[in-house]
Short mmCIF file of C-alpha atoms in Angstrom, two decimals:
data_model
loop_
_atom_site.label_atom_id
_atom_site.label_comp_id
_atom_site.label_asym_id
_atom_site.label_seq_id
_atom_site.Cartn_x
_atom_site.Cartn_y
_atom_site.Cartn_z
CA UNK A 26 -122.93 -13.92 -40.21
CA UNK A 27 -121.71 -17.19 -41.68
CA UNK A 28 -118.08 -17.32 -42.84
CA UNK A 29 -117.69 -19.34 -46.07
CA UNK A 30 -115.08 -21.92 -46.91
CA UNK A 31 -112.88 -20.77 -49.81
CA UNK A 32 -111.19 -22.75 -52.57
CA UNK A 33 -109.15 -21.30 -55.43
CA UNK A 34 -108.79 -23.49 -58.51
CA UNK A 35 -106.03 -23.28 -61.12
CA UNK A 36 -106.95 -23.88 -64.75
CA UNK A 37 -108.06 -27.49 -65.25
CA UNK A 38 -107.67 -29.00 -68.70
CA UNK A 39 -109.89 -26.78 -70.92
CA UNK A 40 -111.72 -25.09 -67.99
CA UNK A 41 -110.14 -21.73 -67.14
CA UNK A 42 -111.49 -21.24 -63.60
CA UNK A 43 -110.95 -17.76 -62.24
CA UNK A 44 -107.32 -16.62 -62.08
CA UNK A 45 -107.73 -14.81 -58.72
CA UNK A 46 -111.12 -15.23 -57.05
CA UNK A 47 -111.97 -18.17 -54.78
CA UNK A 48 -115.16 -20.19 -54.83
CA UNK A 49 -117.16 -19.46 -51.67
CA UNK A 50 -118.95 -22.34 -49.93
CA UNK A 51 -121.56 -21.41 -47.35
CA UNK A 52 -122.49 -24.56 -45.39
CA UNK A 53 -125.98 -24.52 -43.90
CA UNK A 54 -126.63 -20.89 -44.82
CA UNK A 55 -130.31 -21.59 -44.16
CA UNK A 56 -131.93 -23.53 -41.38
CA UNK A 57 -135.48 -24.56 -40.60
CA UNK A 58 -137.97 -26.41 -42.80
CA UNK A 59 -136.39 -27.06 -46.18
CA UNK A 60 -139.81 -26.82 -47.84
CA UNK A 61 -139.36 -23.04 -47.57
CA UNK A 62 -135.72 -22.87 -48.75
CA UNK A 63 -136.44 -22.09 -52.42
CA UNK A 64 -138.57 -19.07 -51.52
CA UNK A 65 -136.10 -17.94 -48.85
CA UNK A 66 -133.13 -18.19 -51.24
CA UNK A 67 -134.94 -16.20 -53.95
CA UNK A 68 -135.95 -13.53 -51.45
CA UNK A 69 -132.45 -13.28 -49.99
CA UNK A 70 -130.73 -13.08 -53.40
CA UNK A 71 -133.15 -10.42 -54.64
CA UNK A 72 -132.89 -8.42 -51.40
CA UNK A 73 -129.09 -8.41 -51.83
CA UNK A 74 -129.44 -7.04 -55.38
CA UNK A 75 -128.75 -10.21 -57.34
CA UNK A 76 -130.94 -10.88 -60.40
CA UNK A 77 -132.02 -13.43 -63.00
CA UNK A 78 -133.14 -15.85 -60.31
CA UNK A 79 -134.05 -19.33 -61.52
CA UNK A 80 -134.97 -22.75 -60.09
CA UNK A 81 -133.67 -26.01 -61.54
CA UNK A 82 -130.66 -28.28 -60.98
CA UNK A 83 -127.04 -28.20 -62.10
CA UNK A 84 -126.18 -29.44 -65.58
CA UNK A 85 -124.63 -32.94 -65.63
CA UNK A 86 -121.79 -31.79 -67.89
CA UNK A 87 -118.76 -29.61 -67.24
CA UNK A 88 -119.38 -25.95 -68.09
CA UNK A 89 -118.51 -22.43 -66.98
CA UNK A 90 -119.66 -18.86 -67.59
CA UNK A 91 -117.67 -15.91 -68.95
CA UNK A 92 -120.37 -13.27 -68.46
CA UNK A 93 -121.44 -13.79 -64.87
CA UNK A 94 -120.45 -14.78 -61.39
CA UNK A 95 -123.11 -17.20 -60.08
CA UNK A 96 -124.65 -18.21 -56.78
CA UNK A 97 -126.15 -21.69 -56.46
CA UNK A 98 -128.34 -22.20 -53.40
CA UNK A 99 -129.42 -25.77 -52.66
CA UNK A 100 -133.12 -25.61 -51.82
CA UNK A 101 -133.87 -29.35 -51.63
CA UNK A 102 -132.09 -32.68 -51.65
CA UNK A 103 -128.38 -33.26 -51.87
CA UNK A 104 -125.80 -33.86 -54.58
CA UNK A 105 -122.20 -34.50 -55.43
CA UNK A 106 -120.86 -31.75 -57.70
CA UNK A 107 -117.50 -31.38 -59.43
CA UNK A 108 -116.25 -27.81 -59.05
CA UNK A 109 -113.12 -26.45 -60.71
CA UNK A 110 -113.06 -28.43 -63.95
CA UNK A 111 -112.04 -32.04 -64.70
CA UNK A 112 -109.23 -31.91 -62.12
CA UNK A 113 -111.25 -29.94 -59.54
CA UNK A 114 -112.86 -31.06 -56.29
CA UNK A 115 -115.95 -33.13 -55.64
CA UNK A 116 -118.18 -31.38 -53.13
CA UNK A 117 -121.13 -32.82 -51.26
CA UNK A 118 -123.88 -30.20 -51.03
CA UNK A 119 -127.25 -30.39 -49.31
CA UNK A 120 -130.33 -28.29 -48.68
CA UNK A 121 -129.29 -25.01 -47.07
CA UNK A 122 -125.80 -24.85 -48.66
CA UNK A 123 -124.79 -22.12 -51.14
CA UNK A 124 -121.90 -21.93 -53.59
CA UNK A 125 -120.69 -18.67 -55.11
CA UNK A 126 -118.75 -19.35 -58.30
CA UNK A 127 -116.59 -16.67 -59.87
CA UNK A 128 -116.80 -16.40 -63.66
CA UNK A 129 -114.78 -19.11 -65.39
CA UNK A 130 -115.30 -21.70 -62.65
CA UNK A 131 -116.15 -25.12 -64.02
CA UNK A 132 -119.05 -26.98 -62.46
CA UNK A 133 -121.23 -30.03 -63.06
CA UNK A 134 -123.55 -32.37 -61.20
CA UNK A 135 -122.18 -35.89 -60.74
CA UNK A 136 -125.16 -37.35 -58.92
CA UNK A 137 -128.14 -36.09 -56.95
CA UNK A 138 -131.26 -37.15 -55.14
CA UNK A 139 -134.48 -37.04 -57.13
CA UNK A 140 -135.69 -33.97 -55.24
CA UNK A 141 -132.48 -31.95 -55.82
CA UNK A 142 -133.40 -28.31 -56.44
CA UNK A 143 -131.12 -25.31 -56.86
CA UNK A 144 -131.94 -21.61 -56.88
CA UNK A 145 -129.43 -19.62 -58.94
CA UNK A 146 -128.82 -15.92 -59.43
CA UNK A 147 -126.31 -13.40 -60.82
CA UNK A 148 -125.03 -9.90 -59.99
CA UNK A 149 -126.84 -7.01 -61.69
CA UNK A 150 -125.97 -6.55 -65.36
CA UNK A 151 -124.39 -9.99 -65.70
CA UNK A 152 -125.74 -12.85 -67.80
CA UNK A 153 -124.63 -16.46 -67.72
CA UNK A 154 -123.47 -17.86 -71.01
CA UNK A 155 -122.79 -21.59 -71.08
CA UNK A 156 -119.29 -22.53 -72.23
CA UNK A 157 -118.18 -26.11 -72.87
CA UNK A 158 -114.86 -25.48 -74.61
CA UNK A 159 -111.64 -23.67 -73.75
CA UNK A 160 -112.00 -19.89 -73.76
CA UNK A 161 -110.58 -17.81 -76.58
CA UNK A 162 -108.59 -14.65 -75.78
CA UNK A 163 -111.68 -12.42 -75.64
CA UNK A 164 -113.54 -14.81 -73.35
CA UNK A 165 -110.56 -15.10 -71.00
CA UNK A 166 -110.30 -11.31 -70.90
CA UNK A 167 -114.01 -11.11 -70.05
CA UNK A 168 -113.54 -13.55 -67.15
CA UNK A 169 -110.50 -11.63 -65.88
CA UNK A 170 -112.19 -8.22 -66.00
CA UNK A 171 -115.83 -8.97 -65.12
CA UNK A 172 -116.94 -6.49 -62.44
CA UNK A 173 -117.07 -7.76 -58.88
CA UNK A 174 -120.49 -7.93 -57.22
CA UNK A 175 -121.24 -5.02 -54.90
CA UNK A 176 -122.99 -7.34 -52.46
CA UNK A 177 -122.78 -10.86 -51.12
CA UNK A 178 -125.85 -12.79 -52.38
CA UNK A 179 -126.75 -13.88 -48.84
CA UNK A 180 -125.57 -11.05 -46.59
CA UNK A 181 -125.55 -7.92 -48.74
CA UNK A 182 -122.96 -5.15 -48.92
CA UNK A 183 -121.35 -6.11 -45.60
CA UNK A 184 -121.15 -9.82 -46.42
CA UNK A 185 -118.04 -11.99 -46.69
CA UNK A 186 -117.93 -11.96 -50.51
CA UNK A 187 -117.27 -8.22 -50.55
CA UNK A 188 -114.31 -8.61 -48.19
CA UNK A 189 -112.94 -11.83 -49.73
CA UNK A 190 -113.21 -10.66 -53.33
CA UNK A 191 -112.38 -6.95 -52.87
CA UNK A 192 -108.70 -7.17 -53.70
CA UNK A 193 -109.30 -9.91 -56.28
CA UNK A 194 -107.28 -12.50 -54.46
CA UNK A 195 -107.72 -15.36 -52.05
CA UNK A 196 -107.64 -14.60 -48.35
CA UNK A 197 -104.27 -14.95 -46.67
#
């Protein structure tokens, strides 16, 4: 089982980020012919109980979600993405990589190849709203109290997300 990189982001300008949960970065979570990655990512996310699967890219403007944690699996191409708000980190992602973003985490595409394709999904019962302004008190409360997923989107109930997010803090 692949162990993800973790990054915890403090609030960044108007982007709240998550106060406790780290972003998880799975490098090369998939291998083999990338022509099959979109189907494989969808199948894996659904098998692990995640829902609302979609295929597209990443918006080219800073945004976050208050109503859902989100997995972004890169099915094709590569990109530079800004994670963690205006003062966050620029990450290079390529086909086979997956990012798991806790609610409140800012993200945007800076640049990408023409074939860049992402498969996204959410934990059961969660829906991604698109926020482009600072959260009000109710939205911040929603981010802080949104239920944790019961399964890692790639590895299920025994996956790293469950262990890394169980106590609601970054790993020591």
